[in-house]
C-alpha positions as a Python dict, from the first residue, in 0.01 Angstrom:
ca = {
    (1, 'M'): (0, 0, 0),
    (2, 'P'): (174, 317, -110),
    (3, 'A'): (280, 601, 204),
    (4, 'E'): (26, 835, 319),
    (5, 'F'): (15, 1122, 134),
    (6, 'T'): (8, 1483, 372),
    (7, 'V'): (7, 1804, 327),
    (8, 'V'): (110, 2056, 584),
    (9, 'P'): (-14, 2378, 493),
    (10, 'D'): (231, 2608, 678),
    (11, 'D'): (507, 2423, 489),
    (12, 'L'): (304, 2533, 144),
    (13, 'D'): (319, 2901, 278),
    (14, 'K'): (654, 2887, 335),
    (15, 'F'): (755, 2758, 8),
    (16, 'G'): (536, 3020, -140),
    (17, 'G'): (689, 3269, 42),
    (18, 'A'): (1023, 3202, -67),
    (19, 'M'): (856, 3162, -416),
    (20, 'G'): (774, 3513, -421),
    (21, 'D'): (1106, 3657, -286),
    (22, 'L'): (1273, 3478, -605),
    (23, 'A'): (1006, 3681, -800),
    (24, 'G'): (1117, 3996, -655),
    (25, 'Q'): (1482, 3891, -685),
    (26, 'A'): (1474, 3808, -1088),
    (27, 'G'): (1289, 4170, -1089),
    (28, 'A'): (1582, 4335, -940),
    (29, 'A'): (1768, 4116, -1167),
    (30, 'V'): (1612, 4308, -1500),
    (31, 'Q'): (1707, 4655, -1320),
    (32, 'H'): (2043, 4549, -1266),
    (33, 'V'): (2063, 4417, -1583),
    (34, 'T'): (1938, 4729, -1771),
    (35, 'K'): (2177, 4898, -1570),
    (36, 'W'): (2467, 4763, -1584),
    (37, 'L'): (2461, 4629, -1917),
    (38, 'E'): (2424, 4978, -2119),
    (39, 'L'): (2697, 5021, -2313),
    (40, 'Q'): (2727, 5413, -2471),
    (41, 'N'): (2942, 5543, -2692),
    (42, 'A'): (3005, 5231, -2867),
    (43, 'E'): (2979, 5358, -3216),
    (44, 'T'): (3299, 5273, -3389),
    (45, 'G'): (3545, 4982, -3490),
    (46, 'I'): (3533, 4709, -3316),
    (47, 'F'): (3293, 4834, -3012),
    (48, 'V'): (3026, 4817, -3253),
    (49, 'Q'): (3014, 4431, -3320),
    (50, 'V'): (3074, 4441, -2898),
    (51, 'K'): (2785, 4669, -2818),
    (52, 'E'): (2573, 4455, -3064),
    (53, 'I'): (2656, 4142, -2889),
    (54, 'V'): (2614, 4307, -2542),
    (55, 'E'): (2268, 4433, -2634),
    (56, 'Q'): (2150, 4070, -2772),
    (57, 'I'): (2246, 3951, -2431),
    (58, 'Q'): (2082, 4199, -2234),
    (59, 'E'): (1770, 4134, -2421),
    (60, 'D'): (1791, 3766, -2374),
    (61, 'L'): (1856, 3811, -2015),
    (62, 'T'): (1599, 4057, -1955),
    (63, 'A'): (1321, 3820, -2113),
    (64, 'N'): (1464, 3509, -1937),
    (65, 'Y'): (1461, 3730, -1593),
    (66, 'K'): (1076, 3862, -1623),
    (67, 'H'): (970, 3486, -1728),
    (68, 'L'): (1141, 3396, -1435),
    (69, 'Q'): (951, 3688, -1202),
    (70, 'T'): (605, 3570, -1399),
    (71, 'L'): (629, 3208, -1355),
    (72, 'S'): (736, 3238, -953),
    (73, 'D'): (470, 3504, -874),
    (74, 'R'): (187, 3287, -1006),
    (75, 'S'): (373, 2970, -819),
    (76, 'A'): (339, 3195, -501),
    (77, 'D'): (16, 3269, -578),
    (78, 'E'): (-116, 2915, -630),
    (79, 'L'): (110, 2741, -357),
    (80, 'G'): (-77, 3002, -122),
    (81, 'K'): (-419, 2924, -277),
    (82, 'A'): (-310, 2515, -179),
    (83, 'A'): (-235, 2577, 138),
    (84, 'Q'): (-557, 2747, 228),
    (85, 'L'): (-790, 2467, 44),
    (86, 'Y'): (-591, 2193, 292),
    (87, 'R'): (-676, 2453, 538),
    (88, 'T'): (-1027, 2433, 478),
    (89, 'T'): (-1089, 2110, 354),
    (90, 'D'): (-1196, 1838, 632),
    (91, 'Y'): (-969, 1578, 679),
    (92, 'E'): (-1188, 1264, 540),
    (93, 'Q'): (-1226, 1470, 201),
    (94, 'A'): (-861, 1543, 179),
    (95, 'R'): (-749, 1213, 245),
    (96, 'Q'): (-978, 1064, -39),
    (97, 'L'): (-894, 1315, -283),
    (98, 'D'): (-504, 1242, -216),
    (99, 'Q'): (-600, 863, -269),
    (100, 'T'): (-653, 981, -638),
    (101, 'Y'): (-287, 1120, -682),
    (102, 'P'): (-79, 865, -912),
    (103, 'E'): (200, 703, -740),
    (104, 'P'): (528, 883, -745),
    (105, 'A'): (819, 770, -965),
    (106, 'R'): (1126, 655, -796),
}
């Protein structure tokens, strides 16, 4: 018989908080990339090519950090909702629902 699946709502909240923190850090990373990867006066010689490469890196990093921020923020919200659901669902109903989940891969 599989081990009983249990959820501690406070642990979900704690992890949701960590995901919220990650979203904030990703937002700060966007600002950091914007500030420090901005090349001024790189319009001649080899600097033109360097500037193009750095601008592409800046665009890619910005897009990735924004995506990470969105995913982390949404995850934090959903973890909070899941914690609240487990707090408000009676034990027997939760136990029956938990038994419907597939066995985890090992």
